[in-house]
PDB file of C-alpha atoms in Angstrom:
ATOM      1  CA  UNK A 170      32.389 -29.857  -9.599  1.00 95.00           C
ATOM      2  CA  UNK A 171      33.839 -26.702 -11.231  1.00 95.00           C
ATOM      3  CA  UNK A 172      31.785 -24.934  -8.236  1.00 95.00           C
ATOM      4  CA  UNK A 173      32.955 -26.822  -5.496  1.00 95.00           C
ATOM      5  CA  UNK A 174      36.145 -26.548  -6.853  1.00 96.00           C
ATOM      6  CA  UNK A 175      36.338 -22.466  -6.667  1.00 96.00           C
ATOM      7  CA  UNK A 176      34.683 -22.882  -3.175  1.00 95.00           C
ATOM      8  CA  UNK A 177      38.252 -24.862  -1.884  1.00 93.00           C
ATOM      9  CA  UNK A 178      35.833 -27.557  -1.186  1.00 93.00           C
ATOM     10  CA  UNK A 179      38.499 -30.309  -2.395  1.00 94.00           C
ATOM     11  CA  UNK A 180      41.114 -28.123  -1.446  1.00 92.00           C
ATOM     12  CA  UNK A 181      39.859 -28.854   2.371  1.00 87.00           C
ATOM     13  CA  UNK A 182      38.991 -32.150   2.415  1.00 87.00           C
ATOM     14  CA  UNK A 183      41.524 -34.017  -0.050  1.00 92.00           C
ATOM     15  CA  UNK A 184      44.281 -31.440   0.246  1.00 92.00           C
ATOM     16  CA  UNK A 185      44.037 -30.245  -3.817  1.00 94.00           C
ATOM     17  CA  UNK A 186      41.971 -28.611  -6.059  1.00 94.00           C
ATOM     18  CA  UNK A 187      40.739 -30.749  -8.726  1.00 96.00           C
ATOM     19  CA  UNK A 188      40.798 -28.278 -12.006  1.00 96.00           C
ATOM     20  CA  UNK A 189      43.742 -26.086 -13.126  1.00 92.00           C
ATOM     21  CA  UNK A 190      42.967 -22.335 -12.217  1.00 92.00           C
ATOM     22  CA  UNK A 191      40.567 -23.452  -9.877  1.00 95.00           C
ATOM     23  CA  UNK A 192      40.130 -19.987  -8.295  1.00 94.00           C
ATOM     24  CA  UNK A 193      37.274 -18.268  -5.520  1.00 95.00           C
ATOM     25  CA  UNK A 194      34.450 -16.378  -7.203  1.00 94.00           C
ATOM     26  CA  UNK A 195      34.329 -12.237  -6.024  1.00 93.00           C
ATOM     27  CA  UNK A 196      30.173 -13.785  -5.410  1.00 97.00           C
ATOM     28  CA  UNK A 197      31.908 -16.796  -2.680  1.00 97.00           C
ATOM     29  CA  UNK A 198      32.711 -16.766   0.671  1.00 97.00           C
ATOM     30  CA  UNK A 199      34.759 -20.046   0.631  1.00 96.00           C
ATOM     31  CA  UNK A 200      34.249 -23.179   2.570  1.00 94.00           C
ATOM     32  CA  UNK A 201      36.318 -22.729   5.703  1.00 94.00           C
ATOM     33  CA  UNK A 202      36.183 -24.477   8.636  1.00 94.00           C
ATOM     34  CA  UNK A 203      36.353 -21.973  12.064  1.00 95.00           C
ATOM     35  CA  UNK A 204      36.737 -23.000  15.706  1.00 94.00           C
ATOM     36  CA  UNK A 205      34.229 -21.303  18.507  1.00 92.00           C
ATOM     37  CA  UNK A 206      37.378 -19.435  20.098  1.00 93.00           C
ATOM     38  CA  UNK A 207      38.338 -17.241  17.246  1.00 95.00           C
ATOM     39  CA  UNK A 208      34.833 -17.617  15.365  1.00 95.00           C
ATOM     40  CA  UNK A 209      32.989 -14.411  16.669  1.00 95.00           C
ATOM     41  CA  UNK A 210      36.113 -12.258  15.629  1.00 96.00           C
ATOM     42  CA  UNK A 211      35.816 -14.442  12.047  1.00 97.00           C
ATOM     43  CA  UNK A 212      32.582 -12.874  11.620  1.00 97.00           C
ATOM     44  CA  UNK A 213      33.137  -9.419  12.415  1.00 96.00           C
ATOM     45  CA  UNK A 214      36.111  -8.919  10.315  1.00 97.00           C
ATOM     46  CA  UNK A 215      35.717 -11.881   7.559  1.00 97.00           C
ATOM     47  CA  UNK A 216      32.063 -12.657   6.846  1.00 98.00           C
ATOM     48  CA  UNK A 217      30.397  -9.531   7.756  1.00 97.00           C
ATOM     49  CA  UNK A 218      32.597  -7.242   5.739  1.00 97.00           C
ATOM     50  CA  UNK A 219      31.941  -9.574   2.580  1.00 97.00           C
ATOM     51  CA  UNK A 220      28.305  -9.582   2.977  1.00 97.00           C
ATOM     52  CA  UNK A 221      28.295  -5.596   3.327  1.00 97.00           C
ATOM     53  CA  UNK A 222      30.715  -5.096   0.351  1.00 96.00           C
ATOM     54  CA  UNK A 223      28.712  -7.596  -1.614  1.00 96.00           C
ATOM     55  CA  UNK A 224      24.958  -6.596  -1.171  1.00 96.00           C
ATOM     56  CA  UNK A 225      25.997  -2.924  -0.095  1.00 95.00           C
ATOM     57  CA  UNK A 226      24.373  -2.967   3.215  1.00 96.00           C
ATOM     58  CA  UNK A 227      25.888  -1.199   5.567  1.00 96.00           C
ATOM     59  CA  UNK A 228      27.761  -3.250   8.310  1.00 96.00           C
ATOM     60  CA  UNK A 229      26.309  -1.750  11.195  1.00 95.00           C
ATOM     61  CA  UNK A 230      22.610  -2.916   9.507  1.00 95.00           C
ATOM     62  CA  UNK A 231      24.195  -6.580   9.536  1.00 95.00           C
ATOM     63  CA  UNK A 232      24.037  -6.727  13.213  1.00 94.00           C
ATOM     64  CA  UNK A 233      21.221  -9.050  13.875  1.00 92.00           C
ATOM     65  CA  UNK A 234      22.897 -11.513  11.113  1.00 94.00           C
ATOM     66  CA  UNK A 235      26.458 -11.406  12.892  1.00 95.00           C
ATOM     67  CA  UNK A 236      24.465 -12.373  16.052  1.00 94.00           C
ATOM     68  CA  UNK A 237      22.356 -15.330  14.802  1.00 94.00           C
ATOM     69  CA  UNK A 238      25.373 -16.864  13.365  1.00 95.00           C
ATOM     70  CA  UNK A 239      27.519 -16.349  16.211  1.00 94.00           C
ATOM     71  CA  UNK A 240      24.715 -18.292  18.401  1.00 91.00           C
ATOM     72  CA  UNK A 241      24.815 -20.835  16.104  1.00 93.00           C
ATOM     73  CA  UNK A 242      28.614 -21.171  16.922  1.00 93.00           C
ATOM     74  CA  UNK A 243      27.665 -21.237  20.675  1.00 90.00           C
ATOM     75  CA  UNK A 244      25.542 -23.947  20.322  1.00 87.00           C
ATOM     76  CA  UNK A 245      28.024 -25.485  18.654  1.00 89.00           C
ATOM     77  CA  UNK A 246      30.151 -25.704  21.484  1.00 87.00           C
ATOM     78  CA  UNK A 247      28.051 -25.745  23.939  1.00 83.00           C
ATOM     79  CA  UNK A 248      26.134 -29.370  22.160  1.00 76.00           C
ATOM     80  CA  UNK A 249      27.233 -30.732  19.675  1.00 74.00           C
ATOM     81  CA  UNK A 250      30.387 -32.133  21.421  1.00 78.00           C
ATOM     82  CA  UNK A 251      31.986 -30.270  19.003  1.00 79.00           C
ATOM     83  CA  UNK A 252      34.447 -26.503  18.911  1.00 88.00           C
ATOM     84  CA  UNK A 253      34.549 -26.219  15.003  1.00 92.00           C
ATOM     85  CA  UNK A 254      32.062 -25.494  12.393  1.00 93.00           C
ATOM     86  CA  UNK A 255      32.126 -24.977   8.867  1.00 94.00           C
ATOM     87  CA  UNK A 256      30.739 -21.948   7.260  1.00 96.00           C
ATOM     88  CA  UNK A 257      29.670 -21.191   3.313  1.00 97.00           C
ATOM     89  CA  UNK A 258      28.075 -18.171   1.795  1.00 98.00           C
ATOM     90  CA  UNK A 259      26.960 -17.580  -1.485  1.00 97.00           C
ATOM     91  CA  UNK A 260      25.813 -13.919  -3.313  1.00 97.00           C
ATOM     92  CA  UNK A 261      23.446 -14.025  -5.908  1.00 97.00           C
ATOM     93  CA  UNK A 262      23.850 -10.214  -7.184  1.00 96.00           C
ATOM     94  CA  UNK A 263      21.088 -10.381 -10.086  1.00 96.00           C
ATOM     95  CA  UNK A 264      18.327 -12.032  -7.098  1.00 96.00           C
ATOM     96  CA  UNK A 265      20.120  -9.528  -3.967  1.00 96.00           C
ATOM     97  CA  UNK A 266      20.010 -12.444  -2.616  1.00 97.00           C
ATOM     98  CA  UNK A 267      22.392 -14.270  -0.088  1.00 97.00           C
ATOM     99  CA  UNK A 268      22.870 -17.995   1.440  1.00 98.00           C
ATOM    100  CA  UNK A 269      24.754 -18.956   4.223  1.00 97.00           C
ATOM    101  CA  UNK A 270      25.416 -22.354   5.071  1.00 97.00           C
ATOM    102  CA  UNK A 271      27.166 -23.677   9.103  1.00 96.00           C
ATOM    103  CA  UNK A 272      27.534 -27.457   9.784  1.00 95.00           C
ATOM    104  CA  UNK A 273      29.067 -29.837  12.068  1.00 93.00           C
ATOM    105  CA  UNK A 274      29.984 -32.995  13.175  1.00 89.00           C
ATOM    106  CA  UNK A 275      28.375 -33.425  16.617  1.00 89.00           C
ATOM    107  CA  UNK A 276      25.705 -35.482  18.052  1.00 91.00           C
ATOM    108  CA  UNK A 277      22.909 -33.519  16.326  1.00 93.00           C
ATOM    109  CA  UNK A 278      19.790 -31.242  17.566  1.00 93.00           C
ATOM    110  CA  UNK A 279      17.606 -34.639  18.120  1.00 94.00           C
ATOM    111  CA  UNK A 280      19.996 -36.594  20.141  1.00 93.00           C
ATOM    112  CA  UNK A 281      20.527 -33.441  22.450  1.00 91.00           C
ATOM    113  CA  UNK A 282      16.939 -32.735  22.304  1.00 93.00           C
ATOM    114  CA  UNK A 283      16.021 -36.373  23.400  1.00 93.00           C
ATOM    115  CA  UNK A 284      18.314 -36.517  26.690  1.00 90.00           C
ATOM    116  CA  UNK A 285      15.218 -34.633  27.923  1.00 90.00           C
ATOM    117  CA  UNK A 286      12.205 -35.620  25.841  1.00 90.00           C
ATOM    118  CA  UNK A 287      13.336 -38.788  24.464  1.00 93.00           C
ATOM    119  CA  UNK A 288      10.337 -39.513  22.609  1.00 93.00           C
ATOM    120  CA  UNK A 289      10.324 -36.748  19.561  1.00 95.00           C
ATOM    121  CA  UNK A 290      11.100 -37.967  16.338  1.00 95.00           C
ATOM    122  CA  UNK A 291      13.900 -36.007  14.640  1.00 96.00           C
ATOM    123  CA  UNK A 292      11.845 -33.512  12.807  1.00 96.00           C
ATOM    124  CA  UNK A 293      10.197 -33.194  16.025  1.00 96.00           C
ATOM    125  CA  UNK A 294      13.017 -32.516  18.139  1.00 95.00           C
ATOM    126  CA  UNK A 295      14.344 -29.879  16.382  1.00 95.00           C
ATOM    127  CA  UNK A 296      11.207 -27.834  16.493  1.00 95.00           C
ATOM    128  CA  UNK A 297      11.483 -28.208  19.566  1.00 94.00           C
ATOM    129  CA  UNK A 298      15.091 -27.159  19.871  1.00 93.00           C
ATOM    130  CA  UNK A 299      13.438 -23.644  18.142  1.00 92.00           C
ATOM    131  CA  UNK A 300      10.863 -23.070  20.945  1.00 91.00           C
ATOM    132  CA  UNK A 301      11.505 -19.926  23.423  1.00 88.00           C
ATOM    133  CA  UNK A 302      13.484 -20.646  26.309  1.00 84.00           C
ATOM    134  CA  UNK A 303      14.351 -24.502  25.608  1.00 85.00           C
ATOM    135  CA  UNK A 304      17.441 -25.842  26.290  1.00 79.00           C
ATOM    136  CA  UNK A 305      18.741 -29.298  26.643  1.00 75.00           C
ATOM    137  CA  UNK A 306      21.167 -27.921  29.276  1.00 69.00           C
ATOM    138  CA  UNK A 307      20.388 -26.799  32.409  1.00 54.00           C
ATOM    139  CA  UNK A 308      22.415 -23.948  32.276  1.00 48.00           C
ATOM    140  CA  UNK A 309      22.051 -22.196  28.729  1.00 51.00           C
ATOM    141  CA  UNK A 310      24.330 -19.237  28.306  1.00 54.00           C
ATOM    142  CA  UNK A 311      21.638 -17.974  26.355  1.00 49.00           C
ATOM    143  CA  UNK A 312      18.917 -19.620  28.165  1.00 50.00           C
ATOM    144  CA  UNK A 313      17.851 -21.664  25.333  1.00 47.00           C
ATOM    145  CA  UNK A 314      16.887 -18.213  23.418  1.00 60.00           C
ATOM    146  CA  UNK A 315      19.653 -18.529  20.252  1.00 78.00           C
ATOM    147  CA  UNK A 316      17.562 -20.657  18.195  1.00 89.00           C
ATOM    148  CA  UNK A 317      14.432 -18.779  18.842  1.00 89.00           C
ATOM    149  CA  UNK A 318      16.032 -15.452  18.051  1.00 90.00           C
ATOM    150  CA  UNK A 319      17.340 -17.395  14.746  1.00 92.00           C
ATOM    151  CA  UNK A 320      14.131 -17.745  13.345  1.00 92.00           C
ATOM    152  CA  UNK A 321      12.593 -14.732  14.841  1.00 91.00           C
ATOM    153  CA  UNK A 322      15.305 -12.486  13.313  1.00 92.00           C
ATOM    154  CA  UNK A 323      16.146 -14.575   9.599  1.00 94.00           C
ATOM    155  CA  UNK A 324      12.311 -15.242   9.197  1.00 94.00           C
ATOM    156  CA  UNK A 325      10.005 -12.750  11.007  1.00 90.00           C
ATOM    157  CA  UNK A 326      12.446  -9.876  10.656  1.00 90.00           C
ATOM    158  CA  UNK A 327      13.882 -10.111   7.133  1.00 91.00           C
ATOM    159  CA  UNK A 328      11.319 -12.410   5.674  1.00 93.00           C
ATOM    160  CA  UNK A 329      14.276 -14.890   4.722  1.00 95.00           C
ATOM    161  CA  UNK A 330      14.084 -19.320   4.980  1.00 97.00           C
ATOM    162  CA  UNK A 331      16.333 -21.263   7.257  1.00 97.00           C
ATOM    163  CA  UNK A 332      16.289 -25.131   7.244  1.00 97.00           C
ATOM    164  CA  UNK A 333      18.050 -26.849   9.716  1.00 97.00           C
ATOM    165  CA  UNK A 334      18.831 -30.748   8.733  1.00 97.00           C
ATOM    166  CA  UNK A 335      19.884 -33.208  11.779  1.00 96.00           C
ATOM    167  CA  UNK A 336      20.213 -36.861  11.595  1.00 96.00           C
ATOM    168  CA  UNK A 337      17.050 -38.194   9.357  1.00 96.00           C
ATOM    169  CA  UNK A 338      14.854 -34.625  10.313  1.00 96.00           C
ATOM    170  CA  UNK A 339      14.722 -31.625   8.556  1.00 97.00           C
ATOM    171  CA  UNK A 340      12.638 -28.513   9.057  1.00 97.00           C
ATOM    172  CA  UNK A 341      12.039 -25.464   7.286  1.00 97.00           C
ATOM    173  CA  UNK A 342      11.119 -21.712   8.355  1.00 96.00           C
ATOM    174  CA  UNK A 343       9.942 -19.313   5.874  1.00 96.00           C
ATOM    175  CA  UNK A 344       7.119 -16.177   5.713  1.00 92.00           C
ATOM    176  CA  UNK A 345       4.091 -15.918   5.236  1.00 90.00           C
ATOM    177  CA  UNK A 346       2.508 -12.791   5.703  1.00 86.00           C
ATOM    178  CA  UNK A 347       4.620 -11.868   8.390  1.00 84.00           C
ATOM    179  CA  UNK A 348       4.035 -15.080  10.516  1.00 88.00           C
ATOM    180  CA  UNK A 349       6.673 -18.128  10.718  1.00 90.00           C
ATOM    181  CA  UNK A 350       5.638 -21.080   9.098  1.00 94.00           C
ATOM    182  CA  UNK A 351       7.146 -24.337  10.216  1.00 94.00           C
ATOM    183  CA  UNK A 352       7.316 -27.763   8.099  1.00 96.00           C
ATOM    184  CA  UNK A 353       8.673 -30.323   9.232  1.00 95.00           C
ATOM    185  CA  UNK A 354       9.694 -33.537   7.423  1.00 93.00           C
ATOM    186  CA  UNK A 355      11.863 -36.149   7.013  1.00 93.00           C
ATOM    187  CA  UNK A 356      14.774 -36.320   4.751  1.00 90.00           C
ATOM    188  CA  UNK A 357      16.097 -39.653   2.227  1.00 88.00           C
ATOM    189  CA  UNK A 358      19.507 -40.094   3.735  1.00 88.00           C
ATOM    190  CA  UNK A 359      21.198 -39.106   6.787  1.00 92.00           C
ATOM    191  CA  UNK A 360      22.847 -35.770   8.075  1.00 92.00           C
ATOM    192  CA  UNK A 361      25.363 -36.596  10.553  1.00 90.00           C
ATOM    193  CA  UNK A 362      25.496 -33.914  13.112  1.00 93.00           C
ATOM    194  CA  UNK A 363      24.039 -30.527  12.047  1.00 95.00           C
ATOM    195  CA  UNK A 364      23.410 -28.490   8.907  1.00 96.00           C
ATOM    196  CA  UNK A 365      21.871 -24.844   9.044  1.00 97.00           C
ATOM    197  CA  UNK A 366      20.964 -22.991   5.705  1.00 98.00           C
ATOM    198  CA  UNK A 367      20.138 -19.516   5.575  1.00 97.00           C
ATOM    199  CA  UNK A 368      18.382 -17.903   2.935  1.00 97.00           C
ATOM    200  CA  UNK A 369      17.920 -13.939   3.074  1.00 95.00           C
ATOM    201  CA  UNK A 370      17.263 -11.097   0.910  1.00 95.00           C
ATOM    202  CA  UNK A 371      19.084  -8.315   1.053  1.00 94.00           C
ATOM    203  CA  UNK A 372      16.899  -5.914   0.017  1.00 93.00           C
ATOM    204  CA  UNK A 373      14.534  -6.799   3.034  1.00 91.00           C
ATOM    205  CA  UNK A 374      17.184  -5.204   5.665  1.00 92.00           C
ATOM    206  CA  UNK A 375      16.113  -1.541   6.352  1.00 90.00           C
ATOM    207  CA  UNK A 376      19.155   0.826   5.929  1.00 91.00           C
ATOM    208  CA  UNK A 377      19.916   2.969   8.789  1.00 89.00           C
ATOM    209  CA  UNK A 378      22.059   6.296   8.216  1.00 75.00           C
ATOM    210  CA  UNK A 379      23.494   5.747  12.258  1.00 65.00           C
ATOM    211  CA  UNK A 380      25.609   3.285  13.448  1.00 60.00           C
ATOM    212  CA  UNK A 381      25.260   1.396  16.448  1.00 54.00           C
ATOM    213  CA  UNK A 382      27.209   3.858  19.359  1.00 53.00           C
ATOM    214  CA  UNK A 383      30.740   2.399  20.104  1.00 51.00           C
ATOM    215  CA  UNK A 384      32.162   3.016  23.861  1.00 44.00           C
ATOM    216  CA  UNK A 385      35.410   4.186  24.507  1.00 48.00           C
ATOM    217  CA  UNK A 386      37.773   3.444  27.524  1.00 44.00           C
ATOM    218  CA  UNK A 387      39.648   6.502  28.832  1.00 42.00           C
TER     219      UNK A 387
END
């Protein structure tokens, strides 16, 4: 309670913190809730700039993090009937370890996934919401590549976990020797709309002495 507490959980969803000197924790990027318009911006100069300060990784070597989480804002707004997601990350300094959490309220991954293969069970539909080039729109901006490049960048690149809960479905990504494994199960309960955790390890993400080349307009 004491957790959720410092994390402005209550704070956002009843309007007041529950304990006296309830405050955020230097290891807590708080529960805030961020609209698609203004949430790419949100990253670069909120998020990002935590995660650097916090696990000393350059921003410029967070790149490939900004952009997974971004697409998961796109898809956002482009299915869940949704323009607002919230967004949690935690540092564990002692483990260089850090988990991000972005949910919504929308429809969900399987009820998206089923207006064009309507019969996948949950956990079924959202592996295949994962697969290269799938989209339940006709017209992806990213041509159904932003969950792909999710897993292949969290997972196969850093070697971290992401679970993605929808409806009754859940399924998990993690390593193993450099492969994606996939496990898919259900859950007890239900997850309206979607939940995305990211697990990742710092100390996974080479270090790079050159940033990535800016372009200026003359």
């Amino acid at each position: 309670m004491r957790f959720l507490d410092d994390a402005r959980f209550f704070e956002q969803h009843i309007g007041k913190k529950i304990f006296p000197g309830s405050h955020v924790r230097q290891t807590t990027q708080p529960l805030v809730e961020v609209r698609h318009e203004r949430s790419h911006n949100w990253l670069r100069t909120t998020l990002i700039p935590w995660v650097s300060a916090s696990s000393n990784v350059p921003e410029h070597d967070l790149y490939n993090l900004q952009t997974c989480i971004s697409e998961i804002f796109n898809n956002i707004n482009d299915h869940s009937t949704q323009d607002v997601g919230s967004i949690f990350a935690q540092w564990y300094p002692k483990e260089k370890r850090v988990m991000l959490s972005v949910a919504d309220f929308g429809t969900g991954i399987p009820n998206a996934v089923r207006s064009v293969d309507p019969e996948l069970s949950d956990p079924a539909a959202i592996m295949r919401a994962f697969e290269e080039c799938f989209s339940s729109k006709s017209s992806p901006r990213n041509r159904g590549l932003g969950l792909f490049d999710l897993q292949q960048n969290i997972v196969g690149r850093f070697g971290g976990i992401v679970t993605v809960y929808s409806l009754e479905g859940a399924v998990t990504f993690s390593d193993f020797q450099g492969s994606v494994i996939r496990r898919e199960y259900d859950v007890e309960g239900y997850c309206p709309g979607t939940l995305i955790d990211i697990e990742l390890s710092t100390d996974r993400i080479e270090i790079t002495s050159v940033e990535r080349e800016s372009f200026e307009w003359i």
